[in-house]
Short mmCIF file of C-alpha atoms in Angstrom, two decimals:
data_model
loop_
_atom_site.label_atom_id
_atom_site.label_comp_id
_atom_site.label_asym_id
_atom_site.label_seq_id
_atom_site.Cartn_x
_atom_site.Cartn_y
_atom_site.Cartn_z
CA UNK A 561 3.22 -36.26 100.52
CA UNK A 562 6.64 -35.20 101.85
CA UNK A 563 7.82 -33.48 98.66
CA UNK A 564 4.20 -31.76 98.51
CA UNK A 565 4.23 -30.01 101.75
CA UNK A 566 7.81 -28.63 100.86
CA UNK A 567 7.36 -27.60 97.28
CA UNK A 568 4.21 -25.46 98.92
CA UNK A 569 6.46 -24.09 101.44
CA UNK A 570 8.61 -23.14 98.96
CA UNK A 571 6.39 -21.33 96.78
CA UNK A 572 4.70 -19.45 99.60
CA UNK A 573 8.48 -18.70 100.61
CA UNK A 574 8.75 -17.01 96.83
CA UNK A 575 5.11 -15.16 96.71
CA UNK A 576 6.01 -13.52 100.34
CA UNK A 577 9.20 -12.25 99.05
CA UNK A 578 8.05 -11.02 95.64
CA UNK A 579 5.58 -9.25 97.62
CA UNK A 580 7.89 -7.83 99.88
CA UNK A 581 10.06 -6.55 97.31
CA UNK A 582 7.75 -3.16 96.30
CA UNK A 583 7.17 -2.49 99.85
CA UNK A 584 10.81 -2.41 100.44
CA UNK A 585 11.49 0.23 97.51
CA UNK A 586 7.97 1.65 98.27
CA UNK A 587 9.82 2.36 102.00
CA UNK A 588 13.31 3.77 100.62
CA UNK A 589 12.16 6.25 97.75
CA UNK A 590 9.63 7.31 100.74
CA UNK A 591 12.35 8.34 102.92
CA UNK A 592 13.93 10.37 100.20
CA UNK A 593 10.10 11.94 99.86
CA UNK A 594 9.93 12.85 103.67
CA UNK A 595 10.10 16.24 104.59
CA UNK A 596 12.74 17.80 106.66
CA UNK A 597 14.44 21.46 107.63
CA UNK A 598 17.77 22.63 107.94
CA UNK A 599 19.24 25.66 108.27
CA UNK A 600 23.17 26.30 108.15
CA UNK A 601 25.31 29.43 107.70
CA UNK A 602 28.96 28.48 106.18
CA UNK A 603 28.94 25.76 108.49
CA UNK A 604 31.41 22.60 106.66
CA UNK A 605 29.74 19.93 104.93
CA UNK A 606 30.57 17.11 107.32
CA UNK A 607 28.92 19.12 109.98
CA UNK A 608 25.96 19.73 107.79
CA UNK A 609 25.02 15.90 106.73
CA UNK A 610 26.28 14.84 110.79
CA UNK A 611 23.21 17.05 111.52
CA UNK A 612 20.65 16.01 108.87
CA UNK A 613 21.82 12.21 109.79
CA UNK A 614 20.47 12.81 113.10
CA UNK A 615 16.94 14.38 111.89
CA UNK A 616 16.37 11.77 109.10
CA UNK A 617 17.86 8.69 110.99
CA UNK A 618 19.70 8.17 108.16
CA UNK A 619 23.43 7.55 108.00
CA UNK A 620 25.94 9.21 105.00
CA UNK A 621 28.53 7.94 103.58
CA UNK A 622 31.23 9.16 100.78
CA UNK A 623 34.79 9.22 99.55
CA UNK A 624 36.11 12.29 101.47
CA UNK A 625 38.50 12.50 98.35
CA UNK A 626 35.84 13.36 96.01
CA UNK A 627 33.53 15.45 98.75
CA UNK A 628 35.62 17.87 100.79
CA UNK A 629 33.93 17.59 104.23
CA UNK A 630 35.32 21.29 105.14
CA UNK A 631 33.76 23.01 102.66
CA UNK A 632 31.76 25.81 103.94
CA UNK A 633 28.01 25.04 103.12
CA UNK A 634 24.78 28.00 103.40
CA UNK A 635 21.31 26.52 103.04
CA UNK A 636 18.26 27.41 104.40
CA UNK A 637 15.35 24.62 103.97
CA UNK A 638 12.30 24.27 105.26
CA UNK A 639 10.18 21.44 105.32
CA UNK A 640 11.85 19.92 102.01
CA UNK A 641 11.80 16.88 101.02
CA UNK A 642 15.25 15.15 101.55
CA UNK A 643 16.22 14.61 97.79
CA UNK A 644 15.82 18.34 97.00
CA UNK A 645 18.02 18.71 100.03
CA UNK A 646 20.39 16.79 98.92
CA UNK A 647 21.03 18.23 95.59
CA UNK A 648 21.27 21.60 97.19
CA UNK A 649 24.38 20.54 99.30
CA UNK A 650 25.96 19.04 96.37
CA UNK A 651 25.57 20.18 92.67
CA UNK A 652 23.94 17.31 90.74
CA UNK A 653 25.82 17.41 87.88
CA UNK A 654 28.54 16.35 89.51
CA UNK A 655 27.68 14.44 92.17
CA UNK A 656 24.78 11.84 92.94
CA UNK A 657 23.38 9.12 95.49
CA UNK A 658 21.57 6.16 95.80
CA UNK A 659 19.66 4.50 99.11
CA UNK A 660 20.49 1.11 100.67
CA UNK A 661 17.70 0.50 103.97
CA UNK A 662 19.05 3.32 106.22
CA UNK A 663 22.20 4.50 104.33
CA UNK A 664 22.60 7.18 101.78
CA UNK A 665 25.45 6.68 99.32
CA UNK A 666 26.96 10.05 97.96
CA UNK A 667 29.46 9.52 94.88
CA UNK A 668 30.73 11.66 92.19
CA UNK A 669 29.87 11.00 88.53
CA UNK A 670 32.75 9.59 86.24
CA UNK A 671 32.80 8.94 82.06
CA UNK A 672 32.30 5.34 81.32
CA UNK A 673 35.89 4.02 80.99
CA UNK A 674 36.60 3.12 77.65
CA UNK A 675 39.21 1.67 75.66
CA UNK A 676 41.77 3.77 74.33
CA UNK A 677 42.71 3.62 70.52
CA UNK A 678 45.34 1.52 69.59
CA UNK A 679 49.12 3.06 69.30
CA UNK A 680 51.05 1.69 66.54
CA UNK A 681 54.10 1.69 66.78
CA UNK A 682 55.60 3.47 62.54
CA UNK A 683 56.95 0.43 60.75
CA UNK A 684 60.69 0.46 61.60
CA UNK A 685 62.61 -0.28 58.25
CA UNK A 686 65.91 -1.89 58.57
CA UNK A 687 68.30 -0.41 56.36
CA UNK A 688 70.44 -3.01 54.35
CA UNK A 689 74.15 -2.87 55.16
CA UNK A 690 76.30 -1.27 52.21
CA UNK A 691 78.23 -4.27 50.01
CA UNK A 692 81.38 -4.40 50.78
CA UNK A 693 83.16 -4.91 47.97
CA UNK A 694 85.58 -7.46 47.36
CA UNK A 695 88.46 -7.35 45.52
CA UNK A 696 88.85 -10.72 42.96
CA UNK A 697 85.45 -12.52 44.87
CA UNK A 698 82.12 -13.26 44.65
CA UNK A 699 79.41 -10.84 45.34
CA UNK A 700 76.07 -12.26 46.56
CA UNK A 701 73.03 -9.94 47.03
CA UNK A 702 70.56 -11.08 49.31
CA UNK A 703 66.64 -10.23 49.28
CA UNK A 704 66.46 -7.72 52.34
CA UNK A 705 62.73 -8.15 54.04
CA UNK A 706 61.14 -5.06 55.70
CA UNK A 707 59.45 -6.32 58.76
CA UNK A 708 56.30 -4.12 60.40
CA UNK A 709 55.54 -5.11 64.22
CA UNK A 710 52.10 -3.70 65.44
CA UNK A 711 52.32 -2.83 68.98
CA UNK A 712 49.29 -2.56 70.79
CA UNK A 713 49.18 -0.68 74.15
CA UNK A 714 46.22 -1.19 76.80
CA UNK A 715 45.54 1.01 79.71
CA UNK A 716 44.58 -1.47 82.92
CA UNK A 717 42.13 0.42 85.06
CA UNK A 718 42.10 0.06 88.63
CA UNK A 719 38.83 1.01 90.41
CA UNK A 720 38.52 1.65 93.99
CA UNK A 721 35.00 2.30 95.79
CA UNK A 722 36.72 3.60 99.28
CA UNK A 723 33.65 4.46 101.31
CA UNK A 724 33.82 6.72 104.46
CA UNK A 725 31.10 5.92 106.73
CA UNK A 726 29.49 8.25 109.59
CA UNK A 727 27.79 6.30 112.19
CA UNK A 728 25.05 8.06 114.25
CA UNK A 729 25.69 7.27 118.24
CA UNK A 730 23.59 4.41 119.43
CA UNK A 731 22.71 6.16 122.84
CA UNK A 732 21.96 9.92 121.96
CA UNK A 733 20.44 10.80 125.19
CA UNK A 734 21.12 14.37 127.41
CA UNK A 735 23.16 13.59 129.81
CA UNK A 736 25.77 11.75 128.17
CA UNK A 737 29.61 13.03 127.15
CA UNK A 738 28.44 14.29 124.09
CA UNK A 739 24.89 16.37 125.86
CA UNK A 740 26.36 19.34 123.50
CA UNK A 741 27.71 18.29 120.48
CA UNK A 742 24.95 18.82 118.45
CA UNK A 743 23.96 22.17 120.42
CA UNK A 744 23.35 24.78 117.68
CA UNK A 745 23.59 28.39 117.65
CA UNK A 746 20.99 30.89 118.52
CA UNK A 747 21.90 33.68 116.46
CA UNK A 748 21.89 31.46 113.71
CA UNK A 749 18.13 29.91 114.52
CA UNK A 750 16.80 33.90 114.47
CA UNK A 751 15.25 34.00 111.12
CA UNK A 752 12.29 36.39 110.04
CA UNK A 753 9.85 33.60 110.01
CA UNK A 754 7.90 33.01 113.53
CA UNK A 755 8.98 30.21 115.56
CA UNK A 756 6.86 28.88 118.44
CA UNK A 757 7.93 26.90 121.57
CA UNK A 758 6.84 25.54 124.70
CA UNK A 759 8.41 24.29 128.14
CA UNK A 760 7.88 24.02 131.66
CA UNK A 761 8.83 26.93 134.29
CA UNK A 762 9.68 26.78 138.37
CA UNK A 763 10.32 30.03 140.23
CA UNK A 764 11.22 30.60 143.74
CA UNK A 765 9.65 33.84 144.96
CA UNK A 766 10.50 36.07 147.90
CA UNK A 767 6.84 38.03 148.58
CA UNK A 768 5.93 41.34 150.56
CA UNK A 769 2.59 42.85 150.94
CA UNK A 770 2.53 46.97 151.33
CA UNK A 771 0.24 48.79 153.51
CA UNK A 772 -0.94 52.18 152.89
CA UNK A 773 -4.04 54.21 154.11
CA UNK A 774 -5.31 57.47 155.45
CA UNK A 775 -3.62 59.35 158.16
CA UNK A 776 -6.06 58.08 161.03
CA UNK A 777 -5.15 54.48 160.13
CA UNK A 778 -1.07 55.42 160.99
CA UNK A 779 -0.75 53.91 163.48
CA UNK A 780 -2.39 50.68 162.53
CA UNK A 781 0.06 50.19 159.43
CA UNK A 782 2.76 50.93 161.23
CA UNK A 783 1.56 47.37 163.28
CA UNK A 784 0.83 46.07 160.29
CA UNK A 785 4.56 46.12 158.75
CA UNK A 786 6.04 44.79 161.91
CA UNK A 787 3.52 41.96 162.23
CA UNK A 788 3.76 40.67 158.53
CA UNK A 789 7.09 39.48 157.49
CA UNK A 790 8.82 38.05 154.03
CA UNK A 791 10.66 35.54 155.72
CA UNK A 792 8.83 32.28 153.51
CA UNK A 793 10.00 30.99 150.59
CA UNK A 794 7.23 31.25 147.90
CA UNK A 795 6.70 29.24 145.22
CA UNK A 796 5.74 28.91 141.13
CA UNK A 797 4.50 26.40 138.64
CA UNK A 798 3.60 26.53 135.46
CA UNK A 799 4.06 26.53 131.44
CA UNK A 800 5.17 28.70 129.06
CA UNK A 801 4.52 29.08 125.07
CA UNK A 802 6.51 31.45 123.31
CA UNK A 803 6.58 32.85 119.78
CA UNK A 804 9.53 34.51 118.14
CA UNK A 805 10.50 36.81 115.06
CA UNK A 806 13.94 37.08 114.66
CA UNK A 807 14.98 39.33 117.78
CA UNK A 808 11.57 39.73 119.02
CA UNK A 809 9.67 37.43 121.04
CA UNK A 810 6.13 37.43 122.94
CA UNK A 811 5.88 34.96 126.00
CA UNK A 812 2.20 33.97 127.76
CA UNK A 813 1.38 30.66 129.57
CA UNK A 814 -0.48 29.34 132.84
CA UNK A 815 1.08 29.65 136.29
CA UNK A 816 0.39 28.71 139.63
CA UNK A 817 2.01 30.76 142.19
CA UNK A 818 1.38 30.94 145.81
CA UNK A 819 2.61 34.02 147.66
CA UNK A 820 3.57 33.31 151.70
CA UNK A 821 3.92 35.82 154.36
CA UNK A 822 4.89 35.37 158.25
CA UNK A 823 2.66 36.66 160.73
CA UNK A 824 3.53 37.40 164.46
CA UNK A 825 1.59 39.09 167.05
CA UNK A 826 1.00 39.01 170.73
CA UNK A 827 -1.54 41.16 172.40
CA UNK A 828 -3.82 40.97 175.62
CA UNK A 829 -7.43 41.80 176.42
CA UNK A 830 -8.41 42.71 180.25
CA UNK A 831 -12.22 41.91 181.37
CA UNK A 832 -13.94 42.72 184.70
CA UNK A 833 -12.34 44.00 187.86
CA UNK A 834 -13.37 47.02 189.88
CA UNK A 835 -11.86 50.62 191.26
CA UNK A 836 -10.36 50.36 195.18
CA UNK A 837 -11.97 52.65 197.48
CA UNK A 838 -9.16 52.01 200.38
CA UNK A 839 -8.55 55.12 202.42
CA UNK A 840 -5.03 56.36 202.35
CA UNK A 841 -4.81 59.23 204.31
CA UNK A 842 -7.13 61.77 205.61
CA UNK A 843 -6.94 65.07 207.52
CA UNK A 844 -9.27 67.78 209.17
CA UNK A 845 -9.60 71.47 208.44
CA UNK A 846 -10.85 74.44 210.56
CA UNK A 847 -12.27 76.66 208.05
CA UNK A 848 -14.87 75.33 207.32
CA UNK A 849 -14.37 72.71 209.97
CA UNK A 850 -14.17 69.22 208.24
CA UNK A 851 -12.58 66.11 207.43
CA UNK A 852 -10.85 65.19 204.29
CA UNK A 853 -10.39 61.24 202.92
CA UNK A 854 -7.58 60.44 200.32
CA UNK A 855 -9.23 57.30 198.37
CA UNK A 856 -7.42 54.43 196.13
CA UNK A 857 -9.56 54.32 193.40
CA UNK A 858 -6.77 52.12 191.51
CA UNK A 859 -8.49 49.35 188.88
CA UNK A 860 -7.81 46.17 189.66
CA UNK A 861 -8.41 43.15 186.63
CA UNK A 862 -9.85 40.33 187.66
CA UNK A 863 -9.72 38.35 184.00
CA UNK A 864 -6.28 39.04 181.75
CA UNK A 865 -6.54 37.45 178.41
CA UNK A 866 -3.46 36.59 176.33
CA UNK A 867 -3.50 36.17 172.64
CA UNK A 868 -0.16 35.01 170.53
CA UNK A 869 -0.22 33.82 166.88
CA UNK A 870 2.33 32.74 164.38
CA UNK A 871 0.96 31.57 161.28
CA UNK A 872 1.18 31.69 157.48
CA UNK A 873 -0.67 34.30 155.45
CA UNK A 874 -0.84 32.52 152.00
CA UNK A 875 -2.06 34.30 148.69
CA UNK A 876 -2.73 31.74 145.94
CA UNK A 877 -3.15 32.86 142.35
CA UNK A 878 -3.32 31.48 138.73
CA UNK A 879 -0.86 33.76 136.67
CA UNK A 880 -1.65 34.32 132.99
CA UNK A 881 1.01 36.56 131.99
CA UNK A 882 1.99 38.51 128.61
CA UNK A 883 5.66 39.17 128.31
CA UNK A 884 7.27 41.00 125.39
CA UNK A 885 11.11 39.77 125.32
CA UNK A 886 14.05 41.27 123.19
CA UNK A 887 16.92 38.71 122.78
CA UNK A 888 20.73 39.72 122.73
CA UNK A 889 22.89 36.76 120.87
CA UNK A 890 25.69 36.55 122.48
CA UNK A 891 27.68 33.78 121.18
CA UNK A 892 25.79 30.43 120.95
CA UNK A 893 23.59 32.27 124.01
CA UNK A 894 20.63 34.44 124.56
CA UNK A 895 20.77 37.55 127.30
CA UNK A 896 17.28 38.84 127.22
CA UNK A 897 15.27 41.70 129.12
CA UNK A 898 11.47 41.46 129.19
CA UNK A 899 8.55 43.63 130.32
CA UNK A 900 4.78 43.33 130.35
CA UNK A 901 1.69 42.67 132.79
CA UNK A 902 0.37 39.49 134.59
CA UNK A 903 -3.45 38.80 135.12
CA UNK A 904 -3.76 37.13 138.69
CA UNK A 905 -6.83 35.24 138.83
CA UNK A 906 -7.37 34.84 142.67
CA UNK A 907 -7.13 31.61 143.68
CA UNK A 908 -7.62 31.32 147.90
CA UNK A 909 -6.82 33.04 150.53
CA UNK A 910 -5.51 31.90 154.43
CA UNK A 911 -4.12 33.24 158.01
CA UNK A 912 -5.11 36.03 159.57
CA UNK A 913 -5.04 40.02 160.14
CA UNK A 914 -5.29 42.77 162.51
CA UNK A 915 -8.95 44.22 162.22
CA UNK A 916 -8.65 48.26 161.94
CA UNK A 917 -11.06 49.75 164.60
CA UNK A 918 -9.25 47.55 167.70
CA UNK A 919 -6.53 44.98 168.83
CA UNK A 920 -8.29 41.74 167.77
CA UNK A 921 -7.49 39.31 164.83
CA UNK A 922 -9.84 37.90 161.96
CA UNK A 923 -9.90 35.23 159.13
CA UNK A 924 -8.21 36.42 155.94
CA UNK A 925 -10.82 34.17 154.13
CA UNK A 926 -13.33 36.51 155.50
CA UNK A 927 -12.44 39.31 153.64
CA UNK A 928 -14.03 40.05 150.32
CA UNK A 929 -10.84 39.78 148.07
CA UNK A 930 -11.00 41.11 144.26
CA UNK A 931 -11.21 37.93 141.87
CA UNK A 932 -8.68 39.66 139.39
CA UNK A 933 -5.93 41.47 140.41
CA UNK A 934 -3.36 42.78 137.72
CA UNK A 935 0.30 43.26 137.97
CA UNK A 936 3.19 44.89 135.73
CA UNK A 937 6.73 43.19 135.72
CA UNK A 938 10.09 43.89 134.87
CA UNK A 939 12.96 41.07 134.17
CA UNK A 940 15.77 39.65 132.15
CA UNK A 941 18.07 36.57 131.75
CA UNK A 942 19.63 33.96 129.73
CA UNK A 943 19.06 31.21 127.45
CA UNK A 944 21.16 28.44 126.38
CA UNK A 945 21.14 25.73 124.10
CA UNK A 946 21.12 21.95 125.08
CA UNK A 947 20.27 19.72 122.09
CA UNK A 948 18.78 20.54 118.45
CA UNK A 949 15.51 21.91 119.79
CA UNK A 950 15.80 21.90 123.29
CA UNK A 951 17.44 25.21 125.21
CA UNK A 952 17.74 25.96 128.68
CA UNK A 953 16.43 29.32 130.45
CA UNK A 954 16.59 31.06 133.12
CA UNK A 955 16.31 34.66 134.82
CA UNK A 956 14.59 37.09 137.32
CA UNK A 957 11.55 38.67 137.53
CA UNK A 958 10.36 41.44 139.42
CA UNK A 959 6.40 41.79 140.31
CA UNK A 960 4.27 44.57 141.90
CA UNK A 961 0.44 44.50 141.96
CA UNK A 962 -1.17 47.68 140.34
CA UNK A 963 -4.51 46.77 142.55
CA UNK A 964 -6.13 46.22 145.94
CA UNK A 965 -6.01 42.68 146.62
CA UNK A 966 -9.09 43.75 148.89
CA UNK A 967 -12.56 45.37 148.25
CA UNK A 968 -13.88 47.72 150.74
CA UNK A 969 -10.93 47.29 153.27
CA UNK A 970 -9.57 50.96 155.06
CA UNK A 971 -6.35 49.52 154.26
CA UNK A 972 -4.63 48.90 151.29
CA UNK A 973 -2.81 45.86 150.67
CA UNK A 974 -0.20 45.66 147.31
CA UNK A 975 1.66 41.90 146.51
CA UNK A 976 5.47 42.77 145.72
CA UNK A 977 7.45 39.93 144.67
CA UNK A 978 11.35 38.91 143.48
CA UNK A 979 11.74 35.59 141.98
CA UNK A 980 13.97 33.36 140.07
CA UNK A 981 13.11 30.83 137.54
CA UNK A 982 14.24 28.14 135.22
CA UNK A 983 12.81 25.76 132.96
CA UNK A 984 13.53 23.67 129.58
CA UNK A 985 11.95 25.07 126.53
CA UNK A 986 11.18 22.76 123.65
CA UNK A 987 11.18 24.15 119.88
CA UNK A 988 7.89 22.70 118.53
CA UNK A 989 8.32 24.49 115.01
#
């Protein structure tokens, strides 16, 4: 029973590992299969496969004696698989490489070693010493022998397999020492395909409404500016999707942006009273004979009403804009200027405002504000590059409504705004 139960573990042991076996080449010639881009411009070599170690997960490793890891290297791939990429760094005549579970061996081809022919060595013959003769003796003459030695020389061949191995950093994550060692550059990522990215955006916004009217309305305006102040910080939210070609990029996305005003004002409102009727003074005269009374008719209030408020005037919008965006590569960076229009889908409205025809206040919410209001805007800044596909920006932009924010209002109100913004824009192709 005993030796039953462990010759069937033992087979089942055997079947799970024979059937492991294709799955396990099935998995490495599929990595060589996967797809990947790369893009390099007489970059060296050990830069190049650091780079496509990090995008395949893979790690490389060679005899730096037989690849030269500073030679400059161009390719431009693009969604390859990695085999073809691999003979396009190195020349496959020469070189070649084989796959163990995550590591890619690169080696140059050598001839099979093989045994070089034997050297003989010419037959040395010894040359018999001359008789000497002797006077009144003997002479004995000897059989000389010529004697042939075969010398065989063999070459002993020393192999060595030295293996340099790059190891890919167990904690690649931004914020580390290394946050920009594998930052590329931008001039080199401008190619005349179209490249498409996306990221979130923050702006800080300083905001300031204009008044203008007819000449009647002066006056009121002229309140209006010294009421309504720029003093709040305003405030934007939203995403961006860009898509470049080469130099050229457009930029659109969805925004939330809420535009914040101060407003101040103090004014008072007197109700009932009456006119004094005191006498003063009076006198007579002769011609014609009469008397003369010098009234107070002075108004005196009986009810003064005081108003004060100092509140928030708020202007909510959701921002679709469409930016066209020149880049200047300067170095690894981006400097770009950028011009174009924003739709401003209105959004809400709060606080108040001075009505036109008299001193008294009303409910901005009241008012019968345009749904769409369109703006043009001006701006530039800079990009920079963080990791492989992830790049930093940031800039200015300066906004001016071409529109009314207002239907039917005797006064017309424009949204001017400054702001700064930054945000992290991810490469998605």
């Amino acid at each position: 029973m005993y030796h039953s139960g462990k010759n069937q573990f033992i087979c089942i042991t055997v079947l799970a590992c024979l059937f492991m076996l294709p799955m396990l080449s099935f998995a490495q010639s599929g990595k060589l299969n996967e797809l990947f881009s790369i893009r390099a411009e007489n970059e060296p070599l050990g830069e190049v496969l650091d780079r496509l170690s990090r995008n395949t997960g893979l790690t490389f490793s060679y005899n730096p004696d037989q690849i030269k890891a500073g030679k400059a290297i161009s390719i431009n791939e693009e969604k390859q698989p990695l085999h073809e990429i691999l003979k396009k760094l190195l020349d496959p005549k020469d070189f070649g490489f084989r796959i163990s579970g995550n590591q890619v061996v690169l080696f140059r081809h050598s001839a099979e070693d093989s045994p070089k022919p034997e050297t003989q060595v010419p037959a040395q013959v010894i040359t018999p010493t001359p008789a000497i003769e002797l006077v009144r003796d003997t002479i004995y003459i000897q059989q000389l022998k010529t004697i042939s030695d075969t010398i065989i020389v063999k070459d002993t061949l020393t192999r060595f397999d030295t293996v340099f191995i790059l190891r890919k950093s167990p904690d690649d994550r931004v914020g580390k020492d290394d946050i920009f060692k594998d930052r590329i550059s931008l001039e080199k990522e401008m190619t005349k395909e179209w490249q498409f990215s996306l990221g979130p955006v923050v702006g800080f916004t300083q905001s300031n409404t204009l008044f203008s009217g007819s000449k009647k309305h002066a006056e009121k305006i002229s309140k209006y500016n010294e009421v309504n102040t720029s003093d709040q910080l305003s405030y934007s939210l939203g995403l961006d999707f860009e898509a470049a070609f080469n130099q050229i990029a457009i930029t659109t996305g969805v925004h939330f942006t809420s535009l914040i005003e101060n407003f101040e004002y103090n004014y008072n409102i007197l109700t009932g009273g009456y006119y004094r009727k005191d006498t003063i003074e009076y006198y007579y005269t002769e011609d014609p004979p009469a008397t003369i009374y010098i009234v107070d008719s002075t108004y005196i209030p009986v009810d003064q009403e005081q108003y004060g408020y100092d509140s928030k005037v708020k202007h909510n919008y959701i921002d679709i804009p469409l930016m066209f965006k020149y880049n200047f590569p300067v170095e690894r960076f981006f400097i770009y200027a950028r011009a174009g229009v924003i739709a401003g889908i209105h959004a809400g409205s709060s606080g108040y405002y001075i009505e036109p025809e008299n001193m008294q206040v009303g409910l901005i919410s009241e008012l019968n504000a345009k749904p769409l209001v369109m703006s043009y805007a001006l701006g530039a800044g800079i990009v920079v590059p963080v990791k492989r596909k992830l790049v930093f920006n940031t800039g200015f932009t300066f906004r001016k409504s071409i529109q009314d924010v207002y239907d039917d209002f005797p006064i017309t109100h424009k949204l001017m705004a400054y702001s700064i913004h930054a945000g992290l824009v991810f490469r998605i192709r």
